[in-house]
Amino acid sequence: AVQSHTLLSHLAEAWAYITLGASGIITEEIAPIVGGFAAHEGHLGFIRVILACAIGTWAAGVGLYALGRWRGKWVRRRFRRVGRYVTKLLMFVRRHPWRSTFAVRFALGARVVLPIACGAARLRIPVFLIGSAIASIIWSVIFVMLGWLFGETALLVLGHIRRYEDLITAVLIAAVVVVTVVVVQRRKSPPLIDPSETTGSGPAIPDQNP
């Protein structure tokens, strides 16, 4: 009986880690916060919760990247709203590959769209795998720690933020587009040259005649 109880306990704990990792892409920060709170209460292991959430969200991001890389056109035709976001993010991904991989975990409201955009932009596979893995670990550590320290309070605050997720997503994408346009225009504009430098005559001397 004791052995059966121990086995069931281990199976339940393993299932908890699997659930946290698999649900992270959907529940986002809720999964590591709940896992951190459970670790604080002694139900789960702190390091194991971090690894479960990091690996689960990283694997989901890799799957979305593969979807964008090999089925990007189909996704944009089939899901028009997602397609619009992907199209707007393509230029940013191509100009800032490493930043894009880090933003996969931290871009609120765009964590499904951004990996698809990385795949559609043909971002190099090693760059995406390494960058998104680092971002997933950092993200997992931060929110598991929040769950460990604050628990229920962190969940309440997160619930208020998620109410405005669509608005935040639209603002973030608009900001990315504006910044990209400004950078492109600055690169296209010719540099300002001092006329005195081109003539080599130095600064003009005022006329001394009355």
Short mmCIF file of C-alpha atoms in Angstrom, two decimals:
data_model
loop_
_atom_site.label_atom_id
_atom_site.label_comp_id
_atom_site.label_asym_id
_atom_site.label_seq_id
_atom_site.Cartn_x
_atom_site.Cartn_y
_atom_site.Cartn_z
CA ALA A 1 0.00 0.00 0.00
CA VAL A 2 2.83 2.36 0.86
CA GLN A 3 4.59 1.61 -2.41
CA SER A 4 1.39 2.14 -4.39
CA HIS A 5 0.78 5.45 -2.64
CA THR A 6 4.35 6.56 -3.36
CA LEU A 7 4.04 5.57 -7.02
CA LEU A 8 0.77 7.47 -7.39
CA SER A 9 2.34 10.48 -5.71
CA HIS A 10 5.25 10.46 -8.16
CA LEU A 11 2.91 10.05 -11.13
CA ALA A 12 0.76 12.95 -9.96
CA GLU A 13 3.81 15.16 -9.54
CA ALA A 14 5.12 14.20 -12.99
CA TRP A 15 1.72 14.97 -14.48
CA ALA A 16 1.75 18.38 -12.79
CA TYR A 17 5.07 19.24 -14.47
CA ILE A 18 3.80 18.03 -17.85
CA THR A 19 0.62 20.08 -17.46
CA LEU A 20 2.56 23.22 -16.55
CA GLY A 21 4.87 22.82 -19.54
CA ALA A 22 2.13 21.99 -22.04
CA SER A 23 -0.26 24.74 -20.92
CA GLY A 24 2.34 27.53 -20.77
CA ILE A 25 1.80 28.63 -24.38
CA ILE A 26 -1.94 29.06 -23.66
CA THR A 27 -2.08 30.26 -20.06
CA GLU A 28 1.23 32.16 -20.44
CA GLU A 29 2.40 33.65 -17.11
CA ILE A 30 -0.30 31.88 -15.11
CA ALA A 31 1.47 28.51 -15.48
CA PRO A 32 4.84 29.50 -13.95
CA ILE A 33 3.18 31.63 -11.27
CA VAL A 34 0.94 28.74 -10.20
CA GLY A 35 3.94 26.40 -10.36
CA GLY A 36 6.00 28.77 -8.22
CA PHE A 37 3.20 29.04 -5.68
CA ALA A 38 2.90 25.21 -5.59
CA ALA A 39 6.66 24.96 -5.08
CA HIS A 40 6.44 27.46 -2.22
CA GLU A 41 3.78 25.27 -0.58
CA GLY A 42 6.04 22.23 -0.92
CA HIS A 43 3.96 20.38 -3.53
CA LEU A 44 6.45 20.70 -6.41
CA GLY A 45 10.17 21.25 -6.87
CA PHE A 46 11.25 24.82 -7.59
CA ILE A 47 13.92 23.98 -10.22
CA ARG A 48 11.70 21.38 -11.85
CA VAL A 49 8.90 23.90 -12.24
CA ILE A 50 11.31 26.32 -13.94
CA LEU A 51 12.52 23.62 -16.32
CA ALA A 52 9.01 22.36 -17.08
CA CYS A 53 7.69 25.83 -17.95
CA ALA A 54 10.79 26.79 -19.94
CA ILE A 55 10.93 23.56 -21.97
CA GLY A 56 7.19 23.52 -22.61
CA THR A 57 6.94 27.08 -23.89
CA TRP A 58 10.18 26.73 -25.87
CA ALA A 59 8.92 23.57 -27.59
CA ALA A 60 5.61 25.27 -28.41
CA GLY A 61 7.48 28.25 -29.86
CA VAL A 62 9.57 25.93 -32.02
CA GLY A 63 6.38 24.32 -33.31
CA LEU A 64 4.92 27.73 -34.20
CA TYR A 65 8.20 28.68 -35.89
CA ALA A 66 8.03 25.50 -38.00
CA LEU A 67 4.42 26.31 -38.89
CA GLY A 68 5.42 29.79 -40.08
CA ARG A 69 8.47 28.56 -41.96
CA TRP A 70 6.82 25.78 -43.93
CA ARG A 71 3.15 26.78 -43.91
CA GLY A 72 3.34 30.56 -43.49
CA LYS A 73 1.32 31.46 -46.59
CA TRP A 74 -1.43 29.02 -45.65
CA VAL A 75 -1.63 30.47 -42.12
CA ARG A 76 -1.94 34.01 -43.45
CA ARG A 77 -4.71 33.00 -45.86
CA ARG A 78 -6.56 30.80 -43.38
CA PHE A 79 -6.34 33.12 -40.35
CA ARG A 80 -6.65 36.67 -41.66
CA ARG A 81 -6.18 38.40 -38.31
CA VAL A 82 -3.02 36.44 -37.52
CA GLY A 83 -1.85 37.05 -41.09
CA ARG A 84 -2.10 40.82 -40.69
CA TYR A 85 0.02 40.74 -37.54
CA VAL A 86 2.57 38.41 -39.15
CA THR A 87 2.91 40.68 -42.19
CA LYS A 88 3.52 43.73 -39.99
CA LEU A 89 6.18 41.93 -37.97
CA LEU A 90 8.16 40.49 -40.90
CA MET A 91 10.28 43.59 -41.44
CA PHE A 92 11.14 43.86 -37.75
CA VAL A 93 12.14 40.18 -37.60
CA ARG A 94 14.39 40.48 -40.64
CA ARG A 95 16.13 43.58 -39.33
CA HIS A 96 16.45 42.41 -35.70
CA PRO A 97 16.68 38.61 -35.62
CA TRP A 98 18.12 38.22 -32.11
CA ARG A 99 15.74 40.76 -30.59
CA SER A 100 12.84 38.94 -32.21
CA THR A 101 13.83 35.61 -30.66
CA PHE A 102 14.05 37.19 -27.20
CA ALA A 103 10.70 38.95 -27.71
CA VAL A 104 9.03 35.59 -28.41
CA ARG A 105 8.55 35.13 -24.65
CA PHE A 106 8.14 38.74 -23.58
CA ALA A 107 6.00 40.39 -26.30
CA LEU A 108 2.67 40.51 -24.48
CA GLY A 109 -0.16 39.42 -26.75
CA ALA A 110 2.14 38.47 -29.65
CA ARG A 111 3.73 35.29 -28.32
CA VAL A 112 1.84 33.13 -30.80
CA VAL A 113 2.19 35.46 -33.76
CA LEU A 114 5.87 36.35 -33.34
CA PRO A 115 7.26 32.78 -33.65
CA ILE A 116 5.15 32.33 -36.79
CA ALA A 117 6.58 35.59 -38.14
CA CYS A 118 10.12 34.37 -37.36
CA GLY A 119 9.46 31.24 -39.39
CA ALA A 120 7.81 33.14 -42.24
CA ALA A 121 10.78 35.52 -42.36
CA ARG A 122 13.10 32.50 -42.76
CA LEU A 123 15.03 33.37 -39.63
CA ARG A 124 17.96 30.97 -39.34
CA ILE A 125 17.01 27.91 -37.31
CA PRO A 126 20.03 28.00 -34.92
CA VAL A 127 19.37 31.67 -34.16
CA PHE A 128 15.75 30.99 -33.29
CA LEU A 129 16.47 27.87 -31.26
CA ILE A 130 19.19 29.50 -29.15
CA GLY A 131 17.55 32.89 -28.71
CA SER A 132 14.12 31.52 -27.84
CA ALA A 133 15.63 28.97 -25.44
CA ILE A 134 17.46 31.71 -23.51
CA ALA A 135 14.33 33.85 -23.47
CA SER A 136 12.20 30.93 -22.25
CA ILE A 137 14.55 30.20 -19.36
CA ILE A 138 14.72 33.84 -18.27
CA TRP A 139 10.94 34.21 -18.56
CA SER A 140 10.34 31.02 -16.57
CA VAL A 141 12.73 32.03 -13.79
CA ILE A 142 11.13 35.47 -13.43
CA PHE A 143 7.53 34.30 -13.16
CA VAL A 144 8.22 31.19 -11.09
CA MET A 145 10.00 33.49 -8.66
CA LEU A 146 6.97 35.80 -8.66
CA GLY A 147 4.74 32.83 -7.88
CA TRP A 148 7.10 31.76 -5.11
CA LEU A 149 7.22 35.22 -3.54
CA PHE A 150 3.75 36.66 -4.13
CA GLY A 151 1.51 33.80 -5.30
CA GLU A 152 -2.16 34.89 -5.28
CA THR A 153 -1.35 38.61 -5.55
CA ALA A 154 0.63 38.05 -8.76
CA LEU A 155 -2.28 36.12 -10.28
CA LEU A 156 -4.73 38.93 -9.50
CA VAL A 157 -2.48 41.58 -11.07
CA LEU A 158 -1.94 39.41 -14.14
CA GLY A 159 -5.68 38.95 -14.55
CA HIS A 160 -6.17 42.72 -14.78
CA ILE A 161 -3.42 43.02 -17.42
CA ARG A 162 -4.90 40.27 -19.59
CA ARG A 163 -8.17 42.20 -19.93
CA TYR A 164 -6.39 44.70 -22.15
CA GLU A 165 -4.29 42.19 -24.06
CA ASP A 166 -5.71 43.05 -27.51
CA LEU A 167 -5.16 46.77 -26.97
CA ILE A 168 -1.61 46.19 -25.75
CA THR A 169 -0.90 43.96 -28.77
CA ALA A 170 -2.15 46.61 -31.20
CA VAL A 171 -0.07 49.32 -29.51
CA LEU A 172 3.07 47.16 -29.55
CA ILE A 173 2.71 46.30 -33.23
CA ALA A 174 2.01 49.93 -34.13
CA ALA A 175 5.11 50.99 -32.18
CA VAL A 176 7.23 48.39 -34.01
CA VAL A 177 5.97 49.63 -37.38
CA VAL A 178 6.62 53.29 -36.51
CA VAL A 179 10.14 52.62 -35.22
CA THR A 180 10.97 50.54 -38.29
CA VAL A 181 9.73 53.26 -40.67
CA VAL A 182 11.73 55.92 -38.83
CA VAL A 183 14.91 53.82 -38.96
CA VAL A 184 14.46 53.11 -42.67
CA GLN A 185 13.88 56.81 -43.46
CA ARG A 186 16.98 57.83 -41.51
CA ARG A 187 19.11 55.33 -43.39
CA LYS A 188 17.79 56.57 -46.72
CA SER A 189 18.31 60.28 -45.96
CA PRO A 190 21.73 61.65 -47.11
CA PRO A 191 24.13 62.85 -44.42
CA LEU A 192 24.33 66.60 -43.80
CA ILE A 193 27.62 68.02 -45.08
CA ASP A 194 29.07 71.35 -44.11
CA PRO A 195 29.63 73.38 -47.33
CA SER A 196 32.91 74.67 -45.95
CA GLU A 197 34.20 71.08 -45.74
CA THR A 198 33.49 70.45 -49.41
CA THR A 199 35.13 73.65 -50.68
CA GLY A 200 38.10 73.46 -48.35
CA SER A 201 38.05 77.25 -48.04
CA GLY A 202 37.16 77.29 -44.35
CA PRO A 203 34.54 79.53 -42.80
CA ALA A 204 33.45 82.60 -44.72
CA ILE A 205 35.06 85.94 -43.73
CA PRO A 206 32.70 88.89 -43.58
CA ASP A 207 33.32 91.77 -45.97
CA GLN A 208 35.32 94.55 -44.32
CA ASN A 209 34.35 97.24 -46.87
CA PRO A 210 31.71 99.68 -45.76
#
